PDB file of C-alpha atoms and ligand atoms in Angstrom:
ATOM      1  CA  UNK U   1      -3.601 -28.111   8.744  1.00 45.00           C
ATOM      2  CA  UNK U   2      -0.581 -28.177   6.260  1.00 51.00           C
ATOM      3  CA  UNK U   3       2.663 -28.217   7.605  1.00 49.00           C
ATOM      4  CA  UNK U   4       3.913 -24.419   6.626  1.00 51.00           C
ATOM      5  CA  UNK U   5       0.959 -23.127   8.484  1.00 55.00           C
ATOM      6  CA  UNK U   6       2.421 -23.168  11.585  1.00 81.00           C
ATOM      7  CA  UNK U   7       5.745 -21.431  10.050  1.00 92.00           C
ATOM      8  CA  UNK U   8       7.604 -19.469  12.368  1.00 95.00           C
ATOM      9  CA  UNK U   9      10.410 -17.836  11.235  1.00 97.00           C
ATOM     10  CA  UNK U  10      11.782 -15.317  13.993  1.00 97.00           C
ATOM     11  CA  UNK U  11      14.787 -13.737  12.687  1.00 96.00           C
ATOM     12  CA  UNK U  12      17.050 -12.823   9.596  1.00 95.00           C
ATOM     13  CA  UNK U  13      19.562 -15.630  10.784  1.00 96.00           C
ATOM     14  CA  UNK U  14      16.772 -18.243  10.853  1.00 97.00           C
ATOM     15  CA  UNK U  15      15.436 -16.613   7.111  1.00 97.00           C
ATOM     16  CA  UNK U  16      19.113 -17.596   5.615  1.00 96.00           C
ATOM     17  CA  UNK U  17      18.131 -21.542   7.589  1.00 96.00           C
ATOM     18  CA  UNK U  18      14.757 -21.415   5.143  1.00 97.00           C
ATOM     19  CA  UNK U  19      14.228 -23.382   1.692  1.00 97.00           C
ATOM     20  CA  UNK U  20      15.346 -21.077  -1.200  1.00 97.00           C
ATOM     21  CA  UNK U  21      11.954 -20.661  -2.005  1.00 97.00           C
ATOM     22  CA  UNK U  22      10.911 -19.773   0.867  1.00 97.00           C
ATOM     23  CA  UNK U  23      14.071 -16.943   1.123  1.00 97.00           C
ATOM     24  CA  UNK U  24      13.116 -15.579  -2.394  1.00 96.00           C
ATOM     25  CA  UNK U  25       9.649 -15.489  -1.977  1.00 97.00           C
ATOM     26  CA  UNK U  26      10.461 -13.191   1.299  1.00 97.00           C
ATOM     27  CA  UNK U  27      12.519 -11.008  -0.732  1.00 96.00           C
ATOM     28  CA  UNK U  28      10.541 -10.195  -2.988  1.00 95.00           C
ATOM     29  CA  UNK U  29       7.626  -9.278  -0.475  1.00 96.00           C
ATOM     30  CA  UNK U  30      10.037  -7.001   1.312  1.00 96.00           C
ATOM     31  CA  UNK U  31      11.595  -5.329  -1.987  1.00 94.00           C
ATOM     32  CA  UNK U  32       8.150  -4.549  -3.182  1.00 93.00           C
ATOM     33  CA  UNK U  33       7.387  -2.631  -0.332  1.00 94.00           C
ATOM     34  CA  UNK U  34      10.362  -1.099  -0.142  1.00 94.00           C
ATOM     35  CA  UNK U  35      10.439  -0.050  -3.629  1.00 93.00           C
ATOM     36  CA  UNK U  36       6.675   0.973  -3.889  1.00 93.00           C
ATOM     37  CA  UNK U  37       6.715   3.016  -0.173  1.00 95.00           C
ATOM     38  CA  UNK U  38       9.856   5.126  -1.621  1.00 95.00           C
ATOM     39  CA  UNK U  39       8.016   5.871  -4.877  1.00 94.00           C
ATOM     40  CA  UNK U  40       4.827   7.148  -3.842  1.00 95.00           C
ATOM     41  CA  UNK U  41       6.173   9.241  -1.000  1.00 97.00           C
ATOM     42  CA  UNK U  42       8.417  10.918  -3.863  1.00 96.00           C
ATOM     43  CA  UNK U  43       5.567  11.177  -6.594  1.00 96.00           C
ATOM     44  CA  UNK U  44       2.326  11.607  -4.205  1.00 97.00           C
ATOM     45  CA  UNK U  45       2.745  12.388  -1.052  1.00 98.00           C
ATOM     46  CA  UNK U  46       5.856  14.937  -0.814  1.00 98.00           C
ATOM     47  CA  UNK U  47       4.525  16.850  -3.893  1.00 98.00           C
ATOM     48  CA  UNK U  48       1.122  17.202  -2.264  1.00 98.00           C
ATOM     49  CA  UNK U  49       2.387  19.493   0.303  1.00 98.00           C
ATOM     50  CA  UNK U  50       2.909  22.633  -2.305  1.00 98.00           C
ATOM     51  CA  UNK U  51      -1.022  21.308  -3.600  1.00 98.00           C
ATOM     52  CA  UNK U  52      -2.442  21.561   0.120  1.00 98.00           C
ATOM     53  CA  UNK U  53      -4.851  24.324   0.387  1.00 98.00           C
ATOM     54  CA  UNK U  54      -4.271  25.257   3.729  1.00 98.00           C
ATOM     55  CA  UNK U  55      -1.279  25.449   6.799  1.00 98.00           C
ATOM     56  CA  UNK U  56      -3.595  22.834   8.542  1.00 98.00           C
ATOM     57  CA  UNK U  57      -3.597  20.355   5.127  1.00 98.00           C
ATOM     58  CA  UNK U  58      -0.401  21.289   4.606  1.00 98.00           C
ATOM     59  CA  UNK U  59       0.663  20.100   8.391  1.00 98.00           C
ATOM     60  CA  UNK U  60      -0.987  17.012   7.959  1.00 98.00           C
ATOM     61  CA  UNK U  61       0.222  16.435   4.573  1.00 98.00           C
ATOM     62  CA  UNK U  62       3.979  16.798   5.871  1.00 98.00           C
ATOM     63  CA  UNK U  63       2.893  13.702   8.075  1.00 98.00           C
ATOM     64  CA  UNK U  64       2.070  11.886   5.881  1.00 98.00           C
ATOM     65  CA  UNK U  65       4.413  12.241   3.557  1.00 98.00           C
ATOM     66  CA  UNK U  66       7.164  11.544   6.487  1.00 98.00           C
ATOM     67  CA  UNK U  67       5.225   8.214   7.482  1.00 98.00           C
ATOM     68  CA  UNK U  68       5.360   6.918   3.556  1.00 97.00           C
ATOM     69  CA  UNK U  69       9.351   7.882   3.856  1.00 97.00           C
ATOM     70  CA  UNK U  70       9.659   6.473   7.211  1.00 97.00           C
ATOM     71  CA  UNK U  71       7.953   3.140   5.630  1.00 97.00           C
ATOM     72  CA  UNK U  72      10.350   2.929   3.043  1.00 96.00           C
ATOM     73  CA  UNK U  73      13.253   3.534   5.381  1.00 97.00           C
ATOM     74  CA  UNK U  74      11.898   0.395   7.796  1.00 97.00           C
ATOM     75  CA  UNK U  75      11.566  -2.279   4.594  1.00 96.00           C
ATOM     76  CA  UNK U  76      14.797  -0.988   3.555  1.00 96.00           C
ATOM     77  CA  UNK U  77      16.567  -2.068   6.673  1.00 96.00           C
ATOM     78  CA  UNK U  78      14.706  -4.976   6.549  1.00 97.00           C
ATOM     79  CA  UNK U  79      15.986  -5.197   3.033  1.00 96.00           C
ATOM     80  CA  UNK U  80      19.522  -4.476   3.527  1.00 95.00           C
ATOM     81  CA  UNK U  81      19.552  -7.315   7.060  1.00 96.00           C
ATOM     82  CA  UNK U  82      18.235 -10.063   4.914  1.00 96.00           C
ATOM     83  CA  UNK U  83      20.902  -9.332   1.871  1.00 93.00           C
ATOM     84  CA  UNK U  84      18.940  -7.721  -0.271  1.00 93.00           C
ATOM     85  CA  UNK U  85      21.394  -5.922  -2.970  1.00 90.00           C
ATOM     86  CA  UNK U  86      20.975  -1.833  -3.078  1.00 87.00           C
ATOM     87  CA  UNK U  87      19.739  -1.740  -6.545  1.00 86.00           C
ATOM     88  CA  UNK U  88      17.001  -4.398  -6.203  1.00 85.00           C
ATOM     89  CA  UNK U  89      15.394  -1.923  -4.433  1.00 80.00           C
ATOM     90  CA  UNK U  90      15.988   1.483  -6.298  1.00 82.00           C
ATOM     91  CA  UNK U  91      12.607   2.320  -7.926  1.00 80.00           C
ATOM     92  CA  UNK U  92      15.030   3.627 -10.907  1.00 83.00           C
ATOM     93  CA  UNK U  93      16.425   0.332 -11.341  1.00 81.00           C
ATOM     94  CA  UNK U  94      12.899  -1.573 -10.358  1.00 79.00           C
ATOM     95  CA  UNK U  95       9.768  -0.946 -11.752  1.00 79.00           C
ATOM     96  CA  UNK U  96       7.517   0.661  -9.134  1.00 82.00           C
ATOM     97  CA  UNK U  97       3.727  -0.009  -9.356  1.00 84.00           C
ATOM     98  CA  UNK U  98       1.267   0.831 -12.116  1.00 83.00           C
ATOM     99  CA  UNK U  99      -1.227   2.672  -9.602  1.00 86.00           C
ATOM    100  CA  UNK U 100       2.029   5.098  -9.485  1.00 88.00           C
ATOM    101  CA  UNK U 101       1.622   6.120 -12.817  1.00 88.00           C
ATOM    102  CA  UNK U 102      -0.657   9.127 -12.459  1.00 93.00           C
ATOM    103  CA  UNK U 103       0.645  12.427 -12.811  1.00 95.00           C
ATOM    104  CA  UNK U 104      -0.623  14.087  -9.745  1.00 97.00           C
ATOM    105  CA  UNK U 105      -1.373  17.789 -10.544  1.00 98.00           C
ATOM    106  CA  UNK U 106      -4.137  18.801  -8.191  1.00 98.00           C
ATOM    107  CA  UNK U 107      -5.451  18.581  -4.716  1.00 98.00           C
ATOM    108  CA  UNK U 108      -8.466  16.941  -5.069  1.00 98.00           C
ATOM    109  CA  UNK U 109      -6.444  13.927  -6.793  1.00 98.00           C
ATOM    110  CA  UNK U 110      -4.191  13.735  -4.201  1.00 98.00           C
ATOM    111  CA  UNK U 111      -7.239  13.627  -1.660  1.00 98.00           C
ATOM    112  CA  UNK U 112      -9.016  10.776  -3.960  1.00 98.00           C
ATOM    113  CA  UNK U 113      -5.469   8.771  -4.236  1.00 98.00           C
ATOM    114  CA  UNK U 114      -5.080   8.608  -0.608  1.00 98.00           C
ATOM    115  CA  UNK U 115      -8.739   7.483   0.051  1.00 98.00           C
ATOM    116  CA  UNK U 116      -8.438   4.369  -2.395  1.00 97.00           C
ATOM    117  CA  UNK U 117      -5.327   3.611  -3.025  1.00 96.00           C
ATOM    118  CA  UNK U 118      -3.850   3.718   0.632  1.00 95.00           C
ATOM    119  CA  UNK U 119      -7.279   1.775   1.211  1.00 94.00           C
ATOM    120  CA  UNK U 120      -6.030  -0.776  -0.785  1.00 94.00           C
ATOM    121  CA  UNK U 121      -2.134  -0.914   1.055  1.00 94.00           C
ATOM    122  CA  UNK U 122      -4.330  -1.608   4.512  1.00 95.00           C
ATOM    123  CA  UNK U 123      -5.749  -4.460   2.924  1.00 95.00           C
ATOM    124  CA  UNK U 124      -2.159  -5.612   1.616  1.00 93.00           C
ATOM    125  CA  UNK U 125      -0.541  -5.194   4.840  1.00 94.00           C
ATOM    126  CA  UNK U 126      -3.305  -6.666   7.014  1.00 94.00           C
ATOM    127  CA  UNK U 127      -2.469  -9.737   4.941  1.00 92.00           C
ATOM    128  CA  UNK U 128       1.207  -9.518   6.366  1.00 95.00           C
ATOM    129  CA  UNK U 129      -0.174  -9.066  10.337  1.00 95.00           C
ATOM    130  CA  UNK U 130       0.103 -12.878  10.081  1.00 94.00           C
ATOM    131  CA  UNK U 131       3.310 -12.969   8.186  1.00 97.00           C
ATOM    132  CA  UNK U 132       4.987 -16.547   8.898  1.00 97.00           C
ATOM    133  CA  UNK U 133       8.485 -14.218   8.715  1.00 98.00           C
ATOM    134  CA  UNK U 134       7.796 -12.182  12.205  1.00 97.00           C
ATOM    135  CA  UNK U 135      10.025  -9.320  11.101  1.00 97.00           C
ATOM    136  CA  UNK U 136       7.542  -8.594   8.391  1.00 97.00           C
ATOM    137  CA  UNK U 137       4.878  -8.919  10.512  1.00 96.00           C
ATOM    138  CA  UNK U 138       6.045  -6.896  12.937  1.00 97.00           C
ATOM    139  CA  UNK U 139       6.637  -3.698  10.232  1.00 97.00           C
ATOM    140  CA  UNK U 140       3.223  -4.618   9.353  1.00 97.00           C
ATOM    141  CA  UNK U 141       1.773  -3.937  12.875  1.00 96.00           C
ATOM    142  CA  UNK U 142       3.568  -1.015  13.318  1.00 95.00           C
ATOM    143  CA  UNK U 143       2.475   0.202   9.626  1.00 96.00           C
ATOM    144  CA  UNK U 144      -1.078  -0.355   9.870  1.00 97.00           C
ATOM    145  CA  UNK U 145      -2.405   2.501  12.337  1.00 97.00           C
ATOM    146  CA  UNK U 146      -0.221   4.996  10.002  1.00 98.00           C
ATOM    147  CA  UNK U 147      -1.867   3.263   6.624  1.00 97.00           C
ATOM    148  CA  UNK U 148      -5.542   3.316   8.219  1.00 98.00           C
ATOM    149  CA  UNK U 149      -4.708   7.367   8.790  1.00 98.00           C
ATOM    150  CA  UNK U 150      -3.830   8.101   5.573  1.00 98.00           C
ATOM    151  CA  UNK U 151      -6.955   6.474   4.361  1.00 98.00           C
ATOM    152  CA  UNK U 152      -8.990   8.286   6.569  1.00 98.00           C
ATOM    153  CA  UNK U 153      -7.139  11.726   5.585  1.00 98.00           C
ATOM    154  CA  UNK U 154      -8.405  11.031   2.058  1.00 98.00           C
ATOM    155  CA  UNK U 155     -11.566  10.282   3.120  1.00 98.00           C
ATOM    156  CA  UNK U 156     -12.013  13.678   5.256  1.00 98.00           C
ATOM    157  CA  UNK U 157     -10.185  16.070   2.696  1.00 98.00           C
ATOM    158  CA  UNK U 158     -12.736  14.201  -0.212  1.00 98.00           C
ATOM    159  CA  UNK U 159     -15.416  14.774   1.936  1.00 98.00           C
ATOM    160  CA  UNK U 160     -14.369  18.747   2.402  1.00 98.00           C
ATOM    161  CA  UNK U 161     -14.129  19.208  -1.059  1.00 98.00           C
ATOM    162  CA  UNK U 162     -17.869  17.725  -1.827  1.00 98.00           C
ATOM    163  CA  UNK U 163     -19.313  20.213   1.051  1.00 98.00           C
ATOM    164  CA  UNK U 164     -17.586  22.471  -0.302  1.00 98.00           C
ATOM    165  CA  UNK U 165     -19.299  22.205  -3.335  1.00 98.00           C
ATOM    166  CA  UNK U 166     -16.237  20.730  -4.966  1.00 98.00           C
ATOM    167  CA  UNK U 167     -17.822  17.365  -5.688  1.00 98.00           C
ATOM    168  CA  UNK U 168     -17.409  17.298  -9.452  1.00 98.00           C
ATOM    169  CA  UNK U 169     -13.513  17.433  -9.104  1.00 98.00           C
ATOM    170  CA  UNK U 170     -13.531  14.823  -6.971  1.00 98.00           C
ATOM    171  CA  UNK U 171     -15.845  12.635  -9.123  1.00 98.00           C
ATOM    172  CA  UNK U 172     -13.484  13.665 -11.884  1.00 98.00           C
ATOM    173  CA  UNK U 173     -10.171  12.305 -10.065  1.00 98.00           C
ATOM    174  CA  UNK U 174     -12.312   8.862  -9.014  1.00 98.00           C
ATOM    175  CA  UNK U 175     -13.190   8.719 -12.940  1.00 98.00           C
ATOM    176  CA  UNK U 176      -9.323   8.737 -13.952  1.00 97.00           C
ATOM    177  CA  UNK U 177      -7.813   7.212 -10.472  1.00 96.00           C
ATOM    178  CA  UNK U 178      -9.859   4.292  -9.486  1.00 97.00           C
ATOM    179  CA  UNK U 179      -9.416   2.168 -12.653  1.00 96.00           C
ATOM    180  CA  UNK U 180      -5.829   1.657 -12.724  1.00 94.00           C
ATOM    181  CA  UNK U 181      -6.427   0.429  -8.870  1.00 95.00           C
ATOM    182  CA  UNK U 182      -7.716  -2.800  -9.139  1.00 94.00           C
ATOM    183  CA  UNK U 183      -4.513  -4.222 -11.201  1.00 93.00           C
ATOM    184  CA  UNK U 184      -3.058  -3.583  -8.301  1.00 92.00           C
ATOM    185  CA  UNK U 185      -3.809  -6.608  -6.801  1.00 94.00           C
ATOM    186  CA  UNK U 186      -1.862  -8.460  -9.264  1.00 93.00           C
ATOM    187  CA  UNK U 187      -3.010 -11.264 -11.752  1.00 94.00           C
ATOM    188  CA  UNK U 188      -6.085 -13.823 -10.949  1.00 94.00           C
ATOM    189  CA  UNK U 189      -3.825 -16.972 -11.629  1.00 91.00           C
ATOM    190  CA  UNK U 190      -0.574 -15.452 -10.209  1.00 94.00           C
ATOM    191  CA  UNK U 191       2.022 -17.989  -9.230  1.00 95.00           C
ATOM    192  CA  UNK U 192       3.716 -15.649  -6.662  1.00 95.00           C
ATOM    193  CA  UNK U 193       0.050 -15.584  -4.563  1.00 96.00           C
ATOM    194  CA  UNK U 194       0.363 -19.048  -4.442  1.00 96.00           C
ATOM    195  CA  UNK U 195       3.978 -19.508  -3.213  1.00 97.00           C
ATOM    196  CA  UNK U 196       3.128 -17.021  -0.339  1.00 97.00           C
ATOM    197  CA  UNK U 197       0.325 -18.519   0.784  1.00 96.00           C
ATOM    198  CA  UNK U 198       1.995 -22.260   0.674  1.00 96.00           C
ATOM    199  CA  UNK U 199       4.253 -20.449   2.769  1.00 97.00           C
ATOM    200  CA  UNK U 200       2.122 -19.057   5.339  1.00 96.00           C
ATOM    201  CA  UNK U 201       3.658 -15.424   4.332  1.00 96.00           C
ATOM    202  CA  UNK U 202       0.106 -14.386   2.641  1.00 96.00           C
ATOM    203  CA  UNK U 203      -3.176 -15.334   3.441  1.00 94.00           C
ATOM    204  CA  UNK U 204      -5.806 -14.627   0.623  1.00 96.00           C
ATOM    205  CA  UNK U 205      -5.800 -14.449  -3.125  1.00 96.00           C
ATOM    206  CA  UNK U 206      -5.062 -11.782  -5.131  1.00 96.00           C
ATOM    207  CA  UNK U 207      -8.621 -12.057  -5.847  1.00 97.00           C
ATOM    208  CA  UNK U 208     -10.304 -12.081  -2.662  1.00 96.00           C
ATOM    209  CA  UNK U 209      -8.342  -9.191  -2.039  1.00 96.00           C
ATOM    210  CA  UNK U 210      -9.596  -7.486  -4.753  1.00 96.00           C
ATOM    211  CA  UNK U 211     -13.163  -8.374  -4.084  1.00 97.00           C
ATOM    212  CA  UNK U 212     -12.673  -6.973  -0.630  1.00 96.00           C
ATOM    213  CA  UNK U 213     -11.067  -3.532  -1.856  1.00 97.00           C
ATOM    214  CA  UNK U 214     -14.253  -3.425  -4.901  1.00 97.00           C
ATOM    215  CA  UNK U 215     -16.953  -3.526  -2.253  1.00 97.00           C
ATOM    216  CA  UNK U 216     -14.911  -1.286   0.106  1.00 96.00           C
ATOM    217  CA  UNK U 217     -14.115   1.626  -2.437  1.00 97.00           C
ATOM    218  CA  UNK U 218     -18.322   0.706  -3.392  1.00 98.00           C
ATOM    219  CA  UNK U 219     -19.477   1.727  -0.040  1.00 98.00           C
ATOM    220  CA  UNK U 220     -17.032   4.941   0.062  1.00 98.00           C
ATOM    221  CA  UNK U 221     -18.101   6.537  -2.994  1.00 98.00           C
ATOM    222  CA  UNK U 222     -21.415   5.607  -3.495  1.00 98.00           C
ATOM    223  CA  UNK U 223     -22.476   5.484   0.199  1.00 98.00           C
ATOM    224  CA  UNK U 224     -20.211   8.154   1.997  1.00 98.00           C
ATOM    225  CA  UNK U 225     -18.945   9.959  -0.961  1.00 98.00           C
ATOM    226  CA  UNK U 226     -22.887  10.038  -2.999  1.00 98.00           C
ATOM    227  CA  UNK U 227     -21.138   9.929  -5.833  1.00 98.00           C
ATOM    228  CA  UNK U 228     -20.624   6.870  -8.639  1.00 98.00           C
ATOM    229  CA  UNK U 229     -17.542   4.775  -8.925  1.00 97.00           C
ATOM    230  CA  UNK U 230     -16.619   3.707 -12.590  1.00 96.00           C
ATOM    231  CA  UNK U 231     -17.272   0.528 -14.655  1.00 90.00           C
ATOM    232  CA  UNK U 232     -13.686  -1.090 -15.322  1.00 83.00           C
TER     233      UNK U 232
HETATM  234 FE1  FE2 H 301       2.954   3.447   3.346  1.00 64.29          FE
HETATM  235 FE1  FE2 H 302       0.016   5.298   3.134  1.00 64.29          FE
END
């Protein structure tokens, strides 16, 4: 066992006791999610209320959108105790991420986006549940149950659509969504991925990650869905 694996670091006092490294690397774990959360709640999820077709998708919707805020608002007092500056995690000032960059204009979409791409944030905040900083992990225990029901709400609100007939839209939105997902998982040989994991703050690769998500989003289109997922 290497010596970072058993890692415990308890508090923000006992973060500023860490290697640099081991600081920075934290940081920027905890400023991505901050930034990212913010983002999609503003571009996604808030927007998707006026696209919900009904006062029960719309109620639901309104959750969800308050859970993606409510996620940003944790990281970003998580941020702001381990001396993060403001603007490092202002998605105007920091580049949010590229699965972002879809200009969300119809209900099906927002259905599809939530069924993959909040699939894919379970998978990147199960990798924190074991986070050698414990305030991470514990935003990541307390984020999980709220990730795994926005996935689900996807999943149901696709699956509505294709007994509804509807199918074809959402095979449409998987066709133009779903490629710019697996990027997500950041580059094959990607030097961050290794810091984290010599820290103990990560546990897989970006690409065992992304292997995991493929043969997930495989099973949900093809298998529950019946329809085909893309060639990227
Ligand atoms: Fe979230
Ligand atoms: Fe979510």
């Amino acid at each position: 066992m290497s010596q970072t694996a058993t890692l415990e670091v308890k508090t923000a006092a006992e973060l500023a006791q860490q290697p640099e490294e081991y600081q920075t690397a934290v940081r920027k774990i905890v400023i991505s999610h901050a930034v990212n959360e913010l983002y999609g709640a503003q571009v996604f999820d808030e927007p998707a209320i006026q696209l919900a077709p009904t006062p029960y998708a719309k109620w639901l919707t309104c959750r969800v959108a308050m859970e993606e805020y409510h996620h940003h608002v944790r990281f970003r007092a998580l941020a702001d105790e381990i001396g993060v500056p403001a603007e490092m995690r202002d998605p105007t000032k920091k580049k949010p991420l590229s699965i972002f960059q879809f200009q969300l204009k119809t209900w099906p979409e927002f259905c599809v986006i939530k069924a993959i791409a909040d699939y894919a944030e379970i998978l990147q905040v199960e990798d924190l549940l074991h986070c050698s900083f414990h305030p991470l992990r514990t935003l990541a225990r307390i984020t999980m149950p709220e990730e795994k029901f926005h996935a689900k709400f996807g999943k149901d609100f696709c699956l509505e659509l294709i007994q509804a007939g509807r199918g074809a839209e959402v095979q449409d939105a998987i066709d133009r969504y779903f490629p710019i997902t697996p990027a997500f998982f950041g580059a094959s040989q990607s030097k961050n991925n290794e810091i984290y994991r010599k820290w103990s703050l990560k546990q897989r690769t970006n690409d065992e990650m992304r292997a995991d998500f493929l043969g997930r989003v495989t099973e949900l289109v093809e298998k529950d869905f019946g329809l085909k997922l893309p060639k990227v």
